[in-house]
Amino acid sequence: MLKIGDPDNHNITLSIKNINMQRRKFIQNTTFIIAGLALLSNKTVAEFLADPAWKIKMLTDNVGVFTEKGGTILFMLSKDGIVVVDAEFPEQSQHLIDELKKRSGQPFRLLINTHHHADHSAGNIAYKGLVKNVLAHSNSKINQQRVAVEKKNEDQQLYPDQTFSTLWSENIGGEKLNLHYFGAAHTNGDAFIHFKKANIVHVGDLVFNRRHPFIDRTAGANIASWIQVLDKADSTFNNKTTFVCGHALDGYDIVIKKDDVKAFRNYLSSLLVFVKSEIKAGKTKEEILKATQIPGAPEWKGDGIDRPLTAAYEELTSS
Ligand SMILES: [Zn+2]
Ligand SMILES: [Zn+2]
């Protein structure tokens, strides 16, 4: 060990000098790094502040998806006016309306609800006095009215002024719009909204991409029927069809293909098979609810497995 006063003292001095130089360099560099970080974070903050909470992704020249909070919105700009499918919440709808007004001088021709749930229809009210017609399946309108009466928020609703039962068809702005109703599923009023020429279909909550679904039995949901509904969708739409779904698990897209629809159909049938076998094995509802995965559908992860398990249990034990 070297001590001060040793013949090799100068080496220590040199070393200290060296350390001091390195320290100065370090401080300089660090200052640069901190300044850089400050600049970077300032820029990020500025960008963050300028960046809206919502996102628009165009799927074709005139058809796009809007996402912010709630079920995905699909819109079409056309020479015969703007068509919007679903409305999220009032604030979100206002964001979309403001943006679409910038992108098109055309009026709002039609607002369609895939079904009545608030994350798809609460924003309807933002279109009051703005859109020519509001359209949904007849059961969707009935459900929306019933829930609004229950929640005492009828004044915050804009109800459909047009409804359909099995098929609704109209040409708007060179696009052919088909609305299909294939039966009870996520509710008893879910429609497929098909933009035939673009071959894009908004499926609302008829498909949850890799996310455990909400199954609204208070609004007539039925899992066995839901499986048949997806089979009908399978024969109605083709392999080139682009599907837009209301919700996806974080990290998964809301724009999906037919294979994803089939995977969700498989999830629902696996769910029924699993719960049926558990009931047969004498398990109680509480024991069944302890499952953390649906056997045969391991891709469905995240929160909320209790919802489908409960719905399946009730459906299988109620009849
Ligand atoms: Zn939803
Ligand atoms: Zn829903």
Tab-separated table of C-alpha atoms and ligand atoms in Angstrom:
chain	number	residue	atom	x	y	z
A	1	MET	CA	0.000	0.000	0.000
A	2	LEU	CA	1.360	3.429	-0.911
A	3	LYS	CA	1.547	6.176	1.635
A	4	ILE	CA	1.974	9.945	1.170
A	5	GLY	CA	5.694	10.652	1.362
A	6	ASP	CA	6.623	7.421	-0.272
A	7	PRO	CA	9.044	7.611	-3.163
A	8	ASP	CA	6.221	6.763	-5.430
A	9	ASN	CA	4.297	9.750	-4.105
A	10	HIS	CA	4.213	11.432	-7.465
A	11	ASN	CA	2.391	8.459	-8.805
A	12	ILE	CA	-0.320	9.087	-6.261
A	13	THR	CA	-0.363	12.759	-7.199
A	14	LEU	CA	-0.599	11.743	-10.837
A	15	SER	CA	-3.308	9.323	-10.008
A	16	ILE	CA	-5.227	11.954	-8.077
A	17	LYS	CA	-4.742	14.377	-10.938
A	18	ASN	CA	-5.952	11.691	-13.277
A	19	ILE	CA	-8.938	10.997	-11.104
A	20	ASN	CA	-9.701	14.713	-10.961
A	21	MET	CA	-9.530	14.922	-14.746
A	22	GLN	CA	-11.739	11.954	-15.080
A	23	ARG	CA	-14.131	13.424	-12.565
A	24	ARG	CA	-14.253	16.697	-14.475
A	25	LYS	CA	-14.865	14.780	-17.677
A	26	PHE	CA	-17.490	12.742	-15.933
A	27	ILE	CA	-19.173	15.866	-14.599
A	28	GLN	CA	-19.009	17.482	-18.057
A	29	ASN	CA	-20.376	14.381	-19.703
A	30	THR	CA	-23.009	13.964	-17.060
A	31	THR	CA	-24.003	17.599	-17.500
A	32	PHE	CA	-24.373	16.940	-21.213
A	33	ILE	CA	-26.358	13.813	-20.489
A	34	ILE	CA	-28.595	15.607	-17.989
A	35	ALA	CA	-29.055	18.511	-20.419
A	36	GLY	CA	-29.836	15.989	-23.125
A	37	LEU	CA	-32.277	14.153	-20.917
A	38	ALA	CA	-33.909	17.438	-19.964
A	39	LEU	CA	-34.262	18.356	-23.653
A	40	LEU	CA	-35.532	14.910	-24.460
A	41	SER	CA	-38.011	14.868	-21.625
A	42	ASN	CA	-39.145	18.416	-22.460
A	43	LYS	CA	-39.723	17.296	-26.021
A	44	THR	CA	-41.519	14.193	-24.828
A	45	VAL	CA	-43.688	16.243	-22.503
A	46	ALA	CA	-44.458	18.679	-25.345
A	47	GLU	CA	-45.227	15.841	-27.702
A	48	PHE	CA	-47.257	14.160	-24.998
A	49	LEU	CA	-49.257	17.324	-24.431
A	50	ALA	CA	-49.855	17.793	-28.172
A	51	ASP	CA	-50.705	14.139	-28.677
A	52	PRO	CA	-54.451	13.563	-28.354
A	53	ALA	CA	-55.718	10.721	-26.201
A	54	TRP	CA	-57.542	9.317	-29.207
A	55	LYS	CA	-56.141	7.542	-32.245
A	56	ILE	CA	-57.409	7.263	-35.800
A	57	LYS	CA	-56.182	4.570	-38.146
A	58	MET	CA	-57.376	4.625	-41.748
A	59	LEU	CA	-58.128	1.158	-43.128
A	60	THR	CA	-58.877	2.442	-46.654
A	61	ASP	CA	-58.897	5.935	-48.226
A	62	ASN	CA	-62.235	6.748	-46.601
A	63	VAL	CA	-62.866	4.147	-43.880
A	64	GLY	CA	-61.081	4.360	-40.541
A	65	VAL	CA	-61.168	3.325	-36.899
A	66	PHE	CA	-61.190	5.662	-33.894
A	67	THR	CA	-60.089	4.459	-30.460
A	68	GLU	CA	-59.984	6.258	-27.141
A	69	LYS	CA	-62.160	4.975	-24.301
A	70	GLY	CA	-64.856	2.353	-24.840
A	71	GLY	CA	-65.786	0.220	-27.830
A	72	THR	CA	-63.924	0.904	-31.073
A	73	ILE	CA	-65.611	3.315	-33.506
A	74	LEU	CA	-65.608	2.753	-37.281
A	75	PHE	CA	-66.365	5.644	-39.649
A	76	MET	CA	-66.736	6.213	-43.386
A	77	LEU	CA	-66.364	9.514	-45.194
A	78	SER	CA	-68.408	9.707	-48.417
A	79	LYS	CA	-69.950	12.130	-50.878
A	80	ASP	CA	-73.354	11.236	-49.425
A	81	GLY	CA	-72.272	12.083	-45.896
A	82	ILE	CA	-70.401	10.573	-42.960
A	83	VAL	CA	-71.386	7.208	-41.511
A	84	VAL	CA	-70.260	6.385	-37.949
A	85	VAL	CA	-70.564	3.009	-36.208
A	86	ASP	CA	-70.677	3.262	-32.389
A	87	ALA	CA	-70.072	6.285	-30.240
A	88	GLU	CA	-68.028	5.439	-27.102
A	89	PHE	CA	-68.843	8.197	-24.561
A	90	PRO	CA	-69.938	11.839	-25.208
A	91	GLU	CA	-66.432	13.285	-24.762
A	92	GLN	CA	-64.940	10.726	-27.155
A	93	SER	CA	-67.675	11.274	-29.740
A	94	GLN	CA	-67.010	15.014	-29.588
A	95	HIS	CA	-63.316	14.373	-30.274
A	96	LEU	CA	-64.258	12.312	-33.338
A	97	ILE	CA	-66.887	14.807	-34.557
A	98	ASP	CA	-64.380	17.691	-34.310
A	99	GLU	CA	-61.759	15.683	-36.206
A	100	LEU	CA	-64.144	14.448	-38.934
A	101	LYS	CA	-65.389	18.010	-39.500
A	102	LYS	CA	-61.786	18.918	-40.298
A	103	ARG	CA	-61.472	15.997	-42.715
A	104	SER	CA	-64.836	16.276	-44.498
A	105	GLY	CA	-67.280	19.030	-45.392
A	106	GLN	CA	-70.086	16.490	-45.615
A	107	PRO	CA	-72.858	16.238	-43.028
A	108	PHE	CA	-73.287	13.305	-40.651
A	109	ARG	CA	-75.615	10.959	-42.528
A	110	LEU	CA	-75.953	7.957	-40.240
A	111	LEU	CA	-74.937	6.799	-36.767
A	112	ILE	CA	-75.203	3.060	-36.162
A	113	ASN	CA	-74.957	1.253	-32.810
A	114	THR	CA	-73.646	-2.322	-32.864
A	115	HIS	CA	-75.555	-2.785	-29.565
A	116	HIS	CA	-76.826	-0.751	-26.606
A	117	HIS	CA	-73.985	-0.914	-24.032
A	118	ALA	CA	-72.934	2.511	-22.770
A	119	ASP	CA	-69.359	2.157	-24.041
A	120	HIS	CA	-70.901	2.009	-27.557
A	121	SER	CA	-73.996	4.224	-27.306
A	122	ALA	CA	-73.508	6.791	-24.507
A	123	GLY	CA	-71.777	9.052	-27.040
A	124	ASN	CA	-74.872	9.100	-29.275
A	125	ILE	CA	-76.006	12.258	-27.493
A	126	ALA	CA	-73.074	14.190	-29.017
A	127	TYR	CA	-74.754	13.686	-32.421
A	128	LYS	CA	-78.081	15.187	-31.325
A	129	GLY	CA	-79.206	17.660	-34.018
A	130	LEU	CA	-76.131	16.758	-36.043
A	131	VAL	CA	-76.837	13.356	-37.578
A	132	LYS	CA	-79.735	12.597	-39.916
A	133	ASN	CA	-80.539	9.095	-38.588
A	134	VAL	CA	-79.554	6.760	-35.784
A	135	LEU	CA	-79.890	3.046	-36.515
A	136	ALA	CA	-79.631	-0.149	-34.447
A	137	HIS	CA	-81.236	-3.547	-34.007
A	138	SER	CA	-84.708	-3.274	-32.461
A	139	ASN	CA	-83.567	-5.127	-29.309
A	140	SER	CA	-80.623	-2.733	-28.958
A	141	LYS	CA	-83.047	0.212	-28.828
A	142	ILE	CA	-85.288	-1.596	-26.302
A	143	ASN	CA	-82.235	-2.414	-24.134
A	144	GLN	CA	-80.908	1.142	-24.334
A	145	GLN	CA	-84.286	2.539	-23.250
A	146	ARG	CA	-84.702	-0.015	-20.440
A	147	VAL	CA	-81.234	0.632	-18.983
A	148	ALA	CA	-81.649	4.418	-19.270
A	149	VAL	CA	-84.961	4.251	-17.363
A	150	GLU	CA	-83.292	2.067	-14.704
A	151	LYS	CA	-80.332	4.432	-14.407
A	152	LYS	CA	-82.529	7.513	-14.672
A	153	ASN	CA	-80.383	9.002	-17.424
A	154	GLU	CA	-82.866	9.137	-20.300
A	155	ASP	CA	-82.011	12.807	-20.835
A	156	GLN	CA	-78.459	11.713	-21.711
A	157	GLN	CA	-79.591	9.327	-24.464
A	158	LEU	CA	-80.060	9.683	-28.185
A	159	TYR	CA	-82.134	6.670	-29.246
A	160	PRO	CA	-82.222	5.112	-32.710
A	161	ASP	CA	-84.984	6.532	-34.912
A	162	GLN	CA	-84.551	3.552	-37.260
A	163	THR	CA	-84.400	-0.129	-36.305
A	164	PHE	CA	-84.197	-3.438	-38.164
A	165	SER	CA	-84.857	-7.081	-37.321
A	166	THR	CA	-82.723	-9.422	-39.488
A	167	LEU	CA	-81.255	-7.475	-42.423
A	168	TRP	CA	-80.912	-3.808	-43.297
A	169	SER	CA	-79.349	-2.695	-46.569
A	170	GLU	CA	-78.621	0.661	-48.165
A	171	ASN	CA	-76.212	2.246	-50.633
A	172	ILE	CA	-74.460	5.300	-49.253
A	173	GLY	CA	-71.754	7.181	-51.119
A	174	GLY	CA	-70.866	4.302	-53.437
A	175	GLU	CA	-70.632	1.860	-50.517
A	176	LYS	CA	-73.131	-0.902	-49.818
A	177	LEU	CA	-74.013	-1.145	-46.157
A	178	ASN	CA	-75.449	-4.406	-44.825
A	179	LEU	CA	-76.549	-4.867	-41.227
A	180	HIS	CA	-77.012	-8.482	-40.179
A	181	TYR	CA	-78.683	-9.865	-37.084
A	182	PHE	CA	-78.027	-13.575	-36.510
A	183	GLY	CA	-79.510	-14.013	-33.024
A	184	ALA	CA	-78.709	-13.642	-29.328
A	185	ALA	CA	-75.022	-13.514	-28.435
A	186	HIS	CA	-73.202	-10.923	-26.249
A	187	THR	CA	-76.694	-9.370	-25.813
A	188	ASN	CA	-79.909	-10.084	-27.710
A	189	GLY	CA	-79.352	-7.084	-29.987
A	190	ASP	CA	-75.867	-7.277	-31.554
A	191	ALA	CA	-75.508	-6.496	-35.245
A	192	PHE	CA	-72.724	-7.048	-37.763
A	193	ILE	CA	-72.194	-3.796	-39.698
A	194	HIS	CA	-70.714	-4.727	-43.087
A	195	PHE	CA	-69.238	-2.175	-45.466
A	196	LYS	CA	-69.462	-4.587	-48.359
A	197	LYS	CA	-67.328	-2.846	-50.978
A	198	ALA	CA	-64.492	-2.130	-48.553
A	199	ASN	CA	-65.196	-5.589	-47.086
A	200	ILE	CA	-64.853	-4.316	-43.535
A	201	VAL	CA	-67.270	-5.426	-40.831
A	202	HIS	CA	-67.706	-3.893	-37.403
A	203	VAL	CA	-68.583	-6.776	-35.078
A	204	GLY	CA	-68.973	-4.672	-31.939
A	205	ASP	CA	-68.715	-6.941	-28.892
A	206	LEU	CA	-69.490	-10.119	-30.870
A	207	VAL	CA	-65.739	-10.781	-30.767
A	208	PHE	CA	-63.367	-9.978	-27.896
A	209	ASN	CA	-59.850	-10.337	-29.221
A	210	ARG	CA	-57.957	-12.445	-26.665
A	211	ARG	CA	-59.841	-10.772	-23.839
A	212	HIS	CA	-62.431	-12.386	-21.574
A	213	PRO	CA	-65.827	-11.194	-22.764
A	214	PHE	CA	-68.667	-9.531	-20.928
A	215	ILE	CA	-71.752	-11.716	-21.424
A	216	ASP	CA	-74.833	-9.671	-20.594
A	217	ARG	CA	-77.500	-12.144	-19.521
A	218	THR	CA	-79.635	-9.232	-18.218
A	219	ALA	CA	-79.916	-8.201	-21.889
A	220	GLY	CA	-80.633	-11.682	-23.246
A	221	ALA	CA	-77.086	-12.912	-23.900
A	222	ASN	CA	-76.685	-16.609	-24.713
A	223	ILE	CA	-73.366	-18.401	-25.238
A	224	ALA	CA	-74.751	-21.423	-27.162
A	225	SER	CA	-76.556	-19.063	-29.540
A	226	TRP	CA	-73.456	-16.819	-29.737
A	227	ILE	CA	-71.481	-19.768	-31.149
A	228	GLN	CA	-74.126	-20.229	-33.870
A	229	VAL	CA	-74.076	-16.485	-34.578
A	230	LEU	CA	-70.322	-16.682	-35.203
A	231	ASP	CA	-70.866	-19.706	-37.461
A	232	LYS	CA	-73.289	-17.618	-39.521
A	233	ALA	CA	-70.696	-14.846	-39.652
A	234	ASP	CA	-68.169	-17.412	-40.839
A	235	SER	CA	-70.366	-18.318	-43.822
A	236	THR	CA	-71.392	-14.699	-44.528
A	237	PHE	CA	-67.946	-13.078	-44.602
A	238	ASN	CA	-64.874	-14.284	-46.469
A	239	ASN	CA	-61.184	-14.741	-45.802
A	240	LYS	CA	-60.423	-11.254	-47.099
A	241	THR	CA	-62.892	-9.563	-44.768
A	242	THR	CA	-61.382	-7.179	-42.237
A	243	PHE	CA	-63.098	-7.432	-38.854
A	244	VAL	CA	-63.166	-4.565	-36.373
A	245	CYS	CA	-63.962	-5.583	-32.809
A	246	GLY	CA	-64.990	-3.484	-29.840
A	247	HIS	CA	-62.301	-4.663	-27.444
A	248	ALA	CA	-58.950	-6.458	-27.414
A	249	LEU	CA	-56.555	-7.499	-24.664
A	250	ASP	CA	-53.670	-5.017	-24.244
A	251	GLY	CA	-51.079	-5.781	-26.908
A	252	TYR	CA	-53.663	-7.195	-29.318
A	253	ASP	CA	-55.284	-5.371	-32.208
A	254	ILE	CA	-58.938	-4.383	-32.558
A	255	VAL	CA	-58.548	-4.916	-36.306
A	256	ILE	CA	-58.585	-8.668	-36.880
A	257	LYS	CA	-59.066	-11.386	-39.490
A	258	LYS	CA	-61.380	-14.362	-39.828
A	259	ASP	CA	-58.980	-16.685	-37.987
A	260	ASP	CA	-59.301	-14.475	-34.900
A	261	VAL	CA	-63.096	-14.705	-35.122
A	262	LYS	CA	-62.786	-18.503	-35.340
A	263	ALA	CA	-60.431	-18.491	-32.363
A	264	PHE	CA	-63.035	-16.611	-30.321
A	265	ARG	CA	-65.734	-19.051	-31.439
A	266	ASN	CA	-63.437	-21.820	-30.177
A	267	TYR	CA	-63.010	-19.934	-26.882
A	268	LEU	CA	-66.801	-19.810	-26.377
A	269	SER	CA	-67.298	-23.489	-27.158
A	270	SER	CA	-64.330	-24.403	-24.900
A	271	LEU	CA	-65.940	-22.315	-22.155
A	272	LEU	CA	-69.244	-24.198	-22.406
A	273	VAL	CA	-67.533	-27.606	-22.615
A	274	PHE	CA	-65.370	-26.808	-19.571
A	275	VAL	CA	-68.139	-25.480	-17.325
A	276	LYS	CA	-70.485	-28.292	-18.369
A	277	SER	CA	-67.889	-30.922	-17.407
A	278	GLU	CA	-67.198	-29.168	-14.095
A	279	ILE	CA	-70.918	-29.143	-13.241
A	280	LYS	CA	-71.114	-32.817	-14.210
A	281	ALA	CA	-68.154	-33.539	-11.907
A	282	GLY	CA	-70.164	-32.066	-9.029
A	283	LYS	CA	-68.223	-28.796	-8.672
A	284	THR	CA	-69.946	-25.826	-7.072
A	285	LYS	CA	-70.132	-22.424	-8.746
A	286	GLU	CA	-67.480	-21.132	-6.320
A	287	GLU	CA	-65.134	-24.007	-7.201
A	288	ILE	CA	-65.659	-23.440	-10.934
A	289	LEU	CA	-64.907	-19.725	-10.504
A	290	LYS	CA	-61.424	-20.615	-9.201
A	291	ALA	CA	-60.294	-21.517	-12.749
A	292	THR	CA	-57.610	-19.185	-14.098
A	293	GLN	CA	-57.809	-20.323	-17.717
A	294	ILE	CA	-60.331	-21.903	-20.070
A	295	PRO	CA	-58.883	-25.285	-21.131
A	296	GLY	CA	-58.531	-25.273	-24.911
A	297	ALA	CA	-58.320	-21.475	-25.123
A	298	PRO	CA	-55.069	-20.511	-23.336
A	299	GLU	CA	-54.643	-17.335	-25.401
A	300	TRP	CA	-57.452	-15.677	-23.453
A	301	LYS	CA	-55.678	-14.068	-20.522
A	302	GLY	CA	-55.982	-11.088	-18.227
A	303	ASP	CA	-58.748	-10.026	-15.881
A	304	GLY	CA	-62.362	-10.977	-15.917
A	305	ILE	CA	-62.450	-14.758	-16.326
A	306	ASP	CA	-65.158	-14.783	-13.606
A	307	ARG	CA	-67.559	-13.062	-16.019
A	308	PRO	CA	-67.679	-15.811	-18.684
A	309	LEU	CA	-67.500	-18.571	-16.056
A	310	THR	CA	-70.473	-17.112	-14.183
A	311	ALA	CA	-72.478	-16.575	-17.391
A	312	ALA	CA	-71.763	-20.130	-18.584
A	313	TYR	CA	-72.683	-21.575	-15.179
A	314	GLU	CA	-75.964	-19.662	-15.087
A	315	GLU	CA	-76.810	-20.542	-18.697
A	316	LEU	CA	-76.141	-24.256	-18.122
A	317	THR	CA	-78.025	-24.467	-14.828
A	318	SER	CA	-80.994	-22.211	-15.598
A	319	SER	CA	-82.801	-24.327	-18.164
B	1	ZN	ZN	-68.083	-2.948	-25.285
B	2	ZN	ZN	-71.038	-4.737	-25.018
